[in-house]
PDB file of C-alpha atoms in Angstrom:
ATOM      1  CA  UNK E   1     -15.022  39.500 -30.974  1.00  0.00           C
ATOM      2  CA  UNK E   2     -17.820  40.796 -28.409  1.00  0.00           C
ATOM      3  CA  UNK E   3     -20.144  38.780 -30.376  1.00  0.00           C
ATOM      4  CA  UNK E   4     -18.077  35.763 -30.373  1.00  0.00           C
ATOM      5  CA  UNK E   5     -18.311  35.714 -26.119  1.00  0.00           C
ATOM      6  CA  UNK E   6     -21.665  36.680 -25.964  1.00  0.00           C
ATOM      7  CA  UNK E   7     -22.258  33.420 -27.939  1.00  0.00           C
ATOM      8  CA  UNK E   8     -20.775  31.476 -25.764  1.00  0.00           C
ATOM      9  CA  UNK E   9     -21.393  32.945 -22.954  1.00  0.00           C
ATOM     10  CA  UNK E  10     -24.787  32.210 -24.106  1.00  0.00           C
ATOM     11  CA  UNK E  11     -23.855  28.490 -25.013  1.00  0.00           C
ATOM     12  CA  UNK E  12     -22.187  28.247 -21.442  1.00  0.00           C
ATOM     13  CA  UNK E  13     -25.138  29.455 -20.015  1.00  0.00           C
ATOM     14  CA  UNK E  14     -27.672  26.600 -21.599  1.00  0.00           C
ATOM     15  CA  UNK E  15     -24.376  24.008 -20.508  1.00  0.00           C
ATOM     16  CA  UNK E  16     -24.673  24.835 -16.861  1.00  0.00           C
ATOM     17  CA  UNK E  17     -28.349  24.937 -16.465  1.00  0.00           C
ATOM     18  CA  UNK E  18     -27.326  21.052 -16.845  1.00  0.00           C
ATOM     19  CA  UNK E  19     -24.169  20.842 -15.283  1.00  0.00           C
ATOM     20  CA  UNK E  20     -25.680  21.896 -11.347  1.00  0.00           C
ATOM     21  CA  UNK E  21     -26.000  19.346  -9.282  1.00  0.00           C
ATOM     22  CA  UNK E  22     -29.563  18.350  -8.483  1.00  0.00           C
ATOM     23  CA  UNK E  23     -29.394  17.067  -5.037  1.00  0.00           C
ATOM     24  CA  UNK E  24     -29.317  20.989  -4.451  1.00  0.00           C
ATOM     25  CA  UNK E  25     -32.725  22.001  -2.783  1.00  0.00           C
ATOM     26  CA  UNK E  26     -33.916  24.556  -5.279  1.00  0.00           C
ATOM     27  CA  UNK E  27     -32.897  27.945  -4.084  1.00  0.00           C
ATOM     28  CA  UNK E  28     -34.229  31.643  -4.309  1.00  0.00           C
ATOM     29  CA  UNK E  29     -32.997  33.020  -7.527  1.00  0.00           C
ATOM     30  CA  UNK E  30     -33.012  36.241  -6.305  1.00  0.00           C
ATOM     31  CA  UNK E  31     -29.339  37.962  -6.233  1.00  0.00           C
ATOM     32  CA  UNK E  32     -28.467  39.099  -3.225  1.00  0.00           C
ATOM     33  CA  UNK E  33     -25.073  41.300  -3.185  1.00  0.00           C
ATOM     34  CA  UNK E  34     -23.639  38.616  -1.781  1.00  0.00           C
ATOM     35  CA  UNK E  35     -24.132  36.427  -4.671  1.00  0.00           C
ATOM     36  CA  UNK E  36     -23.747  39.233  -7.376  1.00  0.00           C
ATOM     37  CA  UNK E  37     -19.669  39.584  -5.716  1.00  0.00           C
ATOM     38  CA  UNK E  38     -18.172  36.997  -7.182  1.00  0.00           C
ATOM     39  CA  UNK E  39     -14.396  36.833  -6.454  1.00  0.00           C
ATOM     40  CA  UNK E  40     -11.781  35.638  -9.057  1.00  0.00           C
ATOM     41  CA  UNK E  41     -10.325  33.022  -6.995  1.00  0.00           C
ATOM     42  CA  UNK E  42     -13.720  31.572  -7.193  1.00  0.00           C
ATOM     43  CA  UNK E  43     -14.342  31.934 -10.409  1.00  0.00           C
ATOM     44  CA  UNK E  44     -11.398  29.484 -10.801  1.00  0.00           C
ATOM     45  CA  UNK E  45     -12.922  27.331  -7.990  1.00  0.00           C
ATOM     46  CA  UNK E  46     -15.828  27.153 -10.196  1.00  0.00           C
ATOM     47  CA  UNK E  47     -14.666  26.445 -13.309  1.00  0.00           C
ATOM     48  CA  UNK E  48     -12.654  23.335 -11.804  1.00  0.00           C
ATOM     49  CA  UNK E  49     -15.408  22.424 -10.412  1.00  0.00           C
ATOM     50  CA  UNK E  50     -17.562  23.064 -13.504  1.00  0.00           C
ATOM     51  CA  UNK E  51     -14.670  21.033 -15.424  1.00  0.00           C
ATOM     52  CA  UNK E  52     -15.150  17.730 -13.298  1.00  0.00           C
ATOM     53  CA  UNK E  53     -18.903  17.860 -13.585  1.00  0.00           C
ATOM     54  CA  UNK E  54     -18.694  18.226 -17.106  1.00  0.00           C
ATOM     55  CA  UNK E  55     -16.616  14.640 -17.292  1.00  0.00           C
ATOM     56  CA  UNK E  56     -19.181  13.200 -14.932  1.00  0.00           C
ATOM     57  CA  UNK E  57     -22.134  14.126 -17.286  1.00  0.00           C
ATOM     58  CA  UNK E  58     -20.128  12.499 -19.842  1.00  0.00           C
ATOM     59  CA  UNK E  59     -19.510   9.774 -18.243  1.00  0.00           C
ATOM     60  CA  UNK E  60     -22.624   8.633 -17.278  1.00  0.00           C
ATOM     61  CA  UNK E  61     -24.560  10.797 -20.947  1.00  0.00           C
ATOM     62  CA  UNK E  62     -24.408   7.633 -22.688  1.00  0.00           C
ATOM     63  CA  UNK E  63     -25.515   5.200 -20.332  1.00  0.00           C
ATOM     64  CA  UNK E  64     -28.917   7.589 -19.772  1.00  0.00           C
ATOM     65  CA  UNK E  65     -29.515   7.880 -23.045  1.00  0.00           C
ATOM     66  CA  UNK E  66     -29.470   3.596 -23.958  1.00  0.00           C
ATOM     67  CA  UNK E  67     -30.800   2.603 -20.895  1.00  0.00           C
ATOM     68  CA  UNK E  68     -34.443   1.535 -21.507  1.00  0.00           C
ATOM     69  CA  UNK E  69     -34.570  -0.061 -17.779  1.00  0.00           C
ATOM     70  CA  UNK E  70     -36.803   2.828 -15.743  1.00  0.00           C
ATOM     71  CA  UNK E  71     -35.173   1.525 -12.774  1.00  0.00           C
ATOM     72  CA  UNK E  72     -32.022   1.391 -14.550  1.00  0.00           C
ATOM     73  CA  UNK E  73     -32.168   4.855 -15.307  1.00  0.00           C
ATOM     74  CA  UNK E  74     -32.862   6.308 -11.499  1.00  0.00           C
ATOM     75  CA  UNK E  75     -29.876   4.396 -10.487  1.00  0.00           C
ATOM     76  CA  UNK E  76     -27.925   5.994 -13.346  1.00  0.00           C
ATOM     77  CA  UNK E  77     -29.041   9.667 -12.754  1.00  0.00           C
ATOM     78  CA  UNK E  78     -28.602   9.043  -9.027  1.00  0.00           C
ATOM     79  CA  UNK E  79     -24.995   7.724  -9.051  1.00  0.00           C
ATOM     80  CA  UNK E  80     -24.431  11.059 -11.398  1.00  0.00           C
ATOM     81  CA  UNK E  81     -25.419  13.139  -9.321  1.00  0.00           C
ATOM     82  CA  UNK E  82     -23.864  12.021  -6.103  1.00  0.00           C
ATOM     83  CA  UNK E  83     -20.421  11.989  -8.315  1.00  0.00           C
ATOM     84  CA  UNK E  84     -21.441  15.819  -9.082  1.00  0.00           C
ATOM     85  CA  UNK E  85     -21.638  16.931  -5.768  1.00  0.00           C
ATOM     86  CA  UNK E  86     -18.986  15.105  -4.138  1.00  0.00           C
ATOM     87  CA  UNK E  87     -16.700  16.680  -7.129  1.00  0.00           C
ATOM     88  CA  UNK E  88     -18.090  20.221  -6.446  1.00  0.00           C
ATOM     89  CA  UNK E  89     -18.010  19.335  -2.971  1.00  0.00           C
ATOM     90  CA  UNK E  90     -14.038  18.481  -2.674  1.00  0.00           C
ATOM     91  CA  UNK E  91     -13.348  21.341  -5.212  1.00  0.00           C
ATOM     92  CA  UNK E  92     -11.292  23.944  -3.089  1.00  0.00           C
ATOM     93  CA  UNK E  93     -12.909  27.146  -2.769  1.00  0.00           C
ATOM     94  CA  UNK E  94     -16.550  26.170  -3.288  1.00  0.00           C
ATOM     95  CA  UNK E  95     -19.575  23.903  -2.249  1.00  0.00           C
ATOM     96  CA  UNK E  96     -22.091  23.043  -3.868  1.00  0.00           C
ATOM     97  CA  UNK E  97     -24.500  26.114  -2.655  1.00  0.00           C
ATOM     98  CA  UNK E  98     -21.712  28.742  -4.101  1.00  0.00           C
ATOM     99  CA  UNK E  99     -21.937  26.564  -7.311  1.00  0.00           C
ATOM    100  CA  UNK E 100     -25.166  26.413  -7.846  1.00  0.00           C
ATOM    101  CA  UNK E 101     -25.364  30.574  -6.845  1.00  0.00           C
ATOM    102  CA  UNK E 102     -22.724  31.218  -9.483  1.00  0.00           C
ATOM    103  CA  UNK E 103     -24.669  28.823 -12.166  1.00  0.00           C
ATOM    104  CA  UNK E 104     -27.927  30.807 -11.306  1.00  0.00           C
ATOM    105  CA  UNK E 105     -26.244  34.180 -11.269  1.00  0.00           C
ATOM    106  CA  UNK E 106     -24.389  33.827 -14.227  1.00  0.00           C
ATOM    107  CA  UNK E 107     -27.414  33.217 -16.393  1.00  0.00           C
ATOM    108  CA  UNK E 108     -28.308  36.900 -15.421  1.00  0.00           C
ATOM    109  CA  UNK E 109     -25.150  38.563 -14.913  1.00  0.00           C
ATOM    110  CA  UNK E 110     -23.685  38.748 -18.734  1.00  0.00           C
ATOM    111  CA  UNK E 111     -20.138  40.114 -16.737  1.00  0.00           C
ATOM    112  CA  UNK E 112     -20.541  36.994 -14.708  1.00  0.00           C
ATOM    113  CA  UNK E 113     -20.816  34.679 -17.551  1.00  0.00           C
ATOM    114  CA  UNK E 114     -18.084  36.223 -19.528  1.00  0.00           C
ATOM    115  CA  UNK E 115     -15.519  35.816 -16.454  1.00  0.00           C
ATOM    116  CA  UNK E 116     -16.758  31.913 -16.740  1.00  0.00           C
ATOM    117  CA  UNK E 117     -16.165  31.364 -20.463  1.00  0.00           C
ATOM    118  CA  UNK E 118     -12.756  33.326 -20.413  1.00  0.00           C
ATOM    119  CA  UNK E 119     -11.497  31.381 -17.626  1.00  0.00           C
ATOM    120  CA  UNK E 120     -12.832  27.774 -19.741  1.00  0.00           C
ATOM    121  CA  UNK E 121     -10.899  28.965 -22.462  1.00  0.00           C
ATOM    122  CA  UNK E 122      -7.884  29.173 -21.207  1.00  0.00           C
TER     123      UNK E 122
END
């Protein structure tokens, strides 16, 4: 069974490397405590959150991937990723910084990631 969530914890992991919103300015990926407490209400905040970007990537997946038109496809990616944020944005109990902490710590923090994947399969 330990196996089973470190797979997808591990699967979740590679999901949400996608799923952050890019019109985040990179940020340090160093964990401060601050980052490494991660509360449980916002572990639901992010997984709502995480939920509604999913759909968005979706959404918008198959459009990318036919559209031949460069110009097309910066339009495309852009309107994504506006949607993303807005969604994170208007998610209560997060913003987009706290999302994108939680993404980054959670590809570090195994405990982190496990809280993530427990609360998606519910």
């Amino acid at each position: 069974m330990k196996l089973s969530k470190n797979l997808s914890a591990m699967a979740l992991i590679g999901l949400m490397a996608g799923a952050a919103p890019v019109a985040v300015v990179a940020q340090d990926q160093q964990n401060s405590s601050a980052e490494a407490e991660v509360s449980s209400s916002e572990i639901d905040a992010f997984v709502v959150a995480f939920n509604d970007v999913q759909k968005i990537d979706q959404e918008y997946g198959a459009q990318i991937e036919q559209t031949t038109d460069e110009d097309k496809l910066l339009q495309l990616q852009e309107e994504a990723q506006i949607k993303k944020t807005e969604v994170v944005d208007q998610t209560p109990g997060i913003n987009v910084d706290r999302y994108v902490e939680i993404i980054t710590l959670a590809q570090t923090d195994q405990e982190v990631a496990a809280q993530i994947v427990e609360k998606l399969e519910q």
